[in-house]
Amino acid sequence: MHMECIVSDLACMRGGVPVLTGVRFDLAAGQCLLLRGPNGIGKTTLLRTLAGLQPALAGTVSLDREAFAYAGHADGLKATLTVRENLQFWADVYGTGSIDQALTAFNLSALADRAAHNLSAGQKRRLGLARLLVTGRKIWALDEPTVSLDTASVALFAEAIKTHCAAGGAALIATHIELGFTADVLDLTPFKATADSSAAHSDGFDEAFL
């Protein structure tokens, strides 16, 4: 089985303080892995570290950065552009061409000519997630992607994940909700950093400035 991402003994920090240590997992092509754990455990920090947005304290990450797409809490939309223009912008950036599949997958076709600033919170979230389909990237790393989504939209998102993985992609998702399909789960609680590791590594670094 081909591994898209291999994480070994990874330590991550937030605000200069270690929050996770010894994290290890493999993410295979076709696999969806859900990150679980209480609020503040470090799910966002882990995803940001994997995305290369902040340095790791220790450990190794083996993945193709050019195959990695990260979607955080912000929808990342250009407010004055329409739904179609937003998606086309990213399709042009990634050189993937048509946006029709993305419009259909997230039920955005009827909203294609509406400016992003006139969308509801749920519609903006759907548009933000639809960008994943035009990246052409195999590994999707998503941080609480279902925020603001109603039940029907969560189902659309789940179907997009299943389709992506069935085509050989992989997904790493931090979420507390059930998506309605079988997925592997990684509980980050056992990897919570101890007070000793925090004291040893704290150097005042704050990734908020990255």
Coordinates of N, CA and C in Angstrom, one line a residue, residues 27-101:
L27 N -0.4 7.7 6.7 CA -1.6 8.0 5.9 C -1.4 7.4 4.5
A28 N -2.3 6.5 4.2 CA -2.1 5.8 2.9 C -3.0 6.3 1.9
A29 N -2.7 6.1 0.6 CA -3.6 6.4 -0.5 C -4.9 5.7 -0.3
G30 N -6.0 6.5 -0.4 CA -7.3 5.9 -0.3 C -7.9 6.0 1.2
Q31 N -7.1 6.5 2.1 CA -7.4 6.5 3.5 C -7.9 7.8 4.0
C32 N -8.9 7.8 4.9 CA -9.4 9.0 5.6 C -9.1 8.8 7.0
L33 N -8.3 9.7 7.6 CA -8.0 9.6 9.0 C -8.5 10.8 9.8
L34 N -9.3 10.5 10.8 CA -9.9 11.5 11.6 C -9.1 11.8 12.9
L35 N -8.7 13.1 13.1 CA -8.0 13.5 14.3 C -9.0 13.8 15.4
R36 N -8.9 13.2 16.6 CA -9.8 13.4 17.7 C -9.0 13.9 18.9
G37 N -9.7 14.4 19.9 CA -9.1 14.8 21.1 C -9.8 16.1 21.6
P38 N -9.7 16.4 22.9 CA -10.4 17.5 23.5 C -9.9 18.9 22.9
N39 N -10.7 19.9 23.0 CA -10.3 21.2 22.6 C -9.0 21.6 23.2
G40 N -8.1 22.1 22.4 CA -6.8 22.6 22.9 C -5.7 21.5 22.9
I41 N -6.0 20.3 22.5 CA -5.1 19.2 22.5 C -3.9 19.4 21.5
G42 N -4.3 20.2 20.4 CA -3.2 20.4 19.4 C -3.5 20.0 18.0
K43 N -4.8 19.7 17.7 CA -5.2 19.3 16.4 C -4.8 20.3 15.3
T44 N -5.2 21.6 15.5 CA -4.8 22.6 14.6 C -3.3 22.8 14.5
T45 N -2.6 22.7 15.6 CA -1.2 22.9 15.6 C -0.5 21.8 14.8
L46 N -1.0 20.5 14.9 CA -0.5 19.4 14.1 C -0.7 19.6 12.6
L47 N -1.9 20.0 12.3 CA -2.1 20.2 10.8 C -1.3 21.4 10.3
R48 N -1.1 22.5 11.0 CA -0.3 23.6 10.6 C 1.2 23.1 10.4
T49 N 1.6 22.3 11.3 CA 3.0 21.8 11.2 C 3.2 20.9 10.0
L50 N 2.2 20.0 9.7 CA 2.3 19.2 8.6 C 2.3 20.0 7.3
A51 N 1.5 21.1 7.3 CA 1.4 22.0 6.1 C 2.6 22.8 5.9
G52 N 3.5 22.8 6.9 CA 4.8 23.6 6.7 C 4.6 25.1 7.1
L53 N 3.5 25.4 7.9 CA 3.2 26.8 8.3 C 4.0 27.1 9.6
Q54 N 4.5 26.1 10.2 CA 5.3 26.4 11.4 C 6.3 25.2 11.6
P55 N 7.4 25.4 12.2 CA 8.4 24.3 12.3 C 8.0 23.3 13.4
A56 N 8.5 22.1 13.2 CA 8.3 21.1 14.2 C 9.4 21.2 15.2
L57 N 9.2 20.8 16.5 CA 10.2 20.8 17.5 C 11.2 19.6 17.3
A58 N 10.6 18.5 16.9 CA 11.3 17.3 16.7 C 10.6 16.3 15.8
G59 N 11.2 15.2 15.4 CA 10.6 14.2 14.6 C 10.7 14.5 13.1
T60 N 10.1 13.6 12.3 CA 10.1 13.7 10.9 C 8.8 13.6 10.2
V61 N 8.6 14.3 9.1 CA 7.4 14.2 8.3 C 7.8 13.9 6.9
S62 N 7.3 12.8 6.3 CA 7.7 12.4 5.0 C 6.4 12.5 4.1
L63 N 6.4 13.6 3.3 CA 5.2 13.7 2.4 C 5.7 14.7 1.2
D64 N 4.9 14.6 0.1 CA 5.2 15.5 -1.0 C 4.4 16.8 -0.8
R65 N 5.1 17.8 -0.5 CA 4.4 19.1 -0.3 C 3.6 19.6 -1.4
E66 N 4.0 19.2 -2.6 CA 3.2 19.6 -3.8 C 2.0 18.8 -4.0
A67 N 1.8 17.8 -3.2 CA 0.6 17.0 -3.2 C -0.4 17.3 -2.0
F68 N 0.0 18.3 -1.2 CA -0.7 18.6 0.0 C -1.5 19.9 -0.1
A69 N -2.8 19.8 0.3 CA -3.7 20.9 0.4 C -4.2 21.1 1.8
Y70 N -4.1 22.3 2.4 CA -4.5 22.5 3.8 C -5.6 23.5 3.8
A71 N -6.7 23.2 4.5 CA -7.9 24.1 4.6 C -8.1 24.3 6.1
G72 N -7.8 25.6 6.6 CA -8.0 25.9 8.0 C -9.3 26.5 8.3
H73 N -9.4 27.3 9.4 CA -10.7 27.8 9.8 C -11.2 28.9 8.9
A74 N -10.3 29.6 8.2 CA -10.8 30.7 7.3 C -11.2 30.1 6.0
D75 N -12.2 30.7 5.4 CA -12.7 30.2 4.1 C -11.8 30.6 2.9
G76 N -11.0 31.6 3.1 CA -10.0 32.0 2.1 C -10.6 32.5 0.8
L77 N -11.7 33.3 0.9 CA -12.4 33.7 -0.3 C -12.1 35.2 -0.6
K78 N -12.2 35.5 -1.9 CA -12.2 36.9 -2.3 C -13.6 37.5 -2.4
A79 N -13.9 38.4 -1.4 CA -15.3 38.8 -1.2 C -16.0 39.4 -2.4
T80 N -15.2 40.1 -3.2 CA -15.9 40.8 -4.3 C -16.0 40.0 -5.6
L81 N -15.4 38.8 -5.6 CA -15.5 37.9 -6.7 C -16.7 37.0 -6.5
T82 N -17.2 36.5 -7.6 CA -18.4 35.6 -7.6 C -17.9 34.2 -7.2
V83 N -18.8 33.3 -6.9 CA -18.5 32.0 -6.6 C -17.7 31.4 -7.8
R84 N -18.1 31.6 -9.0 CA -17.4 31.0 -10.2 C -16.0 31.6 -10.3
E85 N -15.9 32.9 -10.1 CA -14.6 33.6 -10.2 C -13.6 33.1 -9.1
N86 N -14.2 32.9 -7.9 CA -13.3 32.4 -6.8 C -12.7 31.1 -7.2
L87 N -13.6 30.2 -7.6 CA -13.1 28.8 -8.0 C -12.2 28.8 -9.2
Q88 N -12.5 29.7 -10.2 CA -11.7 29.8 -11.4 C -10.3 30.3 -11.1
F89 N -10.3 31.3 -10.1 CA -9.0 31.8 -9.7 C -8.1 30.7 -9.2
W90 N -8.6 29.8 -8.3 CA -7.8 28.8 -7.8 C -7.5 27.7 -8.8
A91 N -8.4 27.4 -9.7 CA -8.2 26.5 -10.8 C -7.0 26.9 -11.7
D92 N -7.0 28.3 -11.9 CA -5.9 28.8 -12.7 C -4.6 28.7 -12.0
V93 N -4.6 29.0 -10.7 CA -3.4 28.9 -9.9 C -2.8 27.5 -9.9
Y94 N -3.7 26.5 -9.8 CA -3.2 25.1 -9.8 C -3.1 24.5 -11.1
G95 N -3.7 25.2 -12.2 CA -3.6 24.7 -13.5 C -4.5 23.4 -13.7
T96 N -5.6 23.4 -13.1 CA -6.5 22.2 -13.2 C -7.7 22.4 -14.1
G97 N -7.9 23.6 -14.6 CA -8.9 23.7 -15.6 C -10.4 23.9 -15.1
S98 N -11.2 23.0 -15.5 CA -12.7 23.1 -15.2 C -13.0 23.1 -13.8
I99 N -14.1 24.0 -13.4 CA -14.6 24.1 -12.1 C -15.9 23.4 -11.9
D100 N -16.5 22.9 -13.0 CA -17.8 22.3 -13.0 C -18.0 21.3 -12.0
Q101 N -17.1 20.4 -11.8 CA -17.2 19.3 -10.8 C -17.3 19.9 -9.4

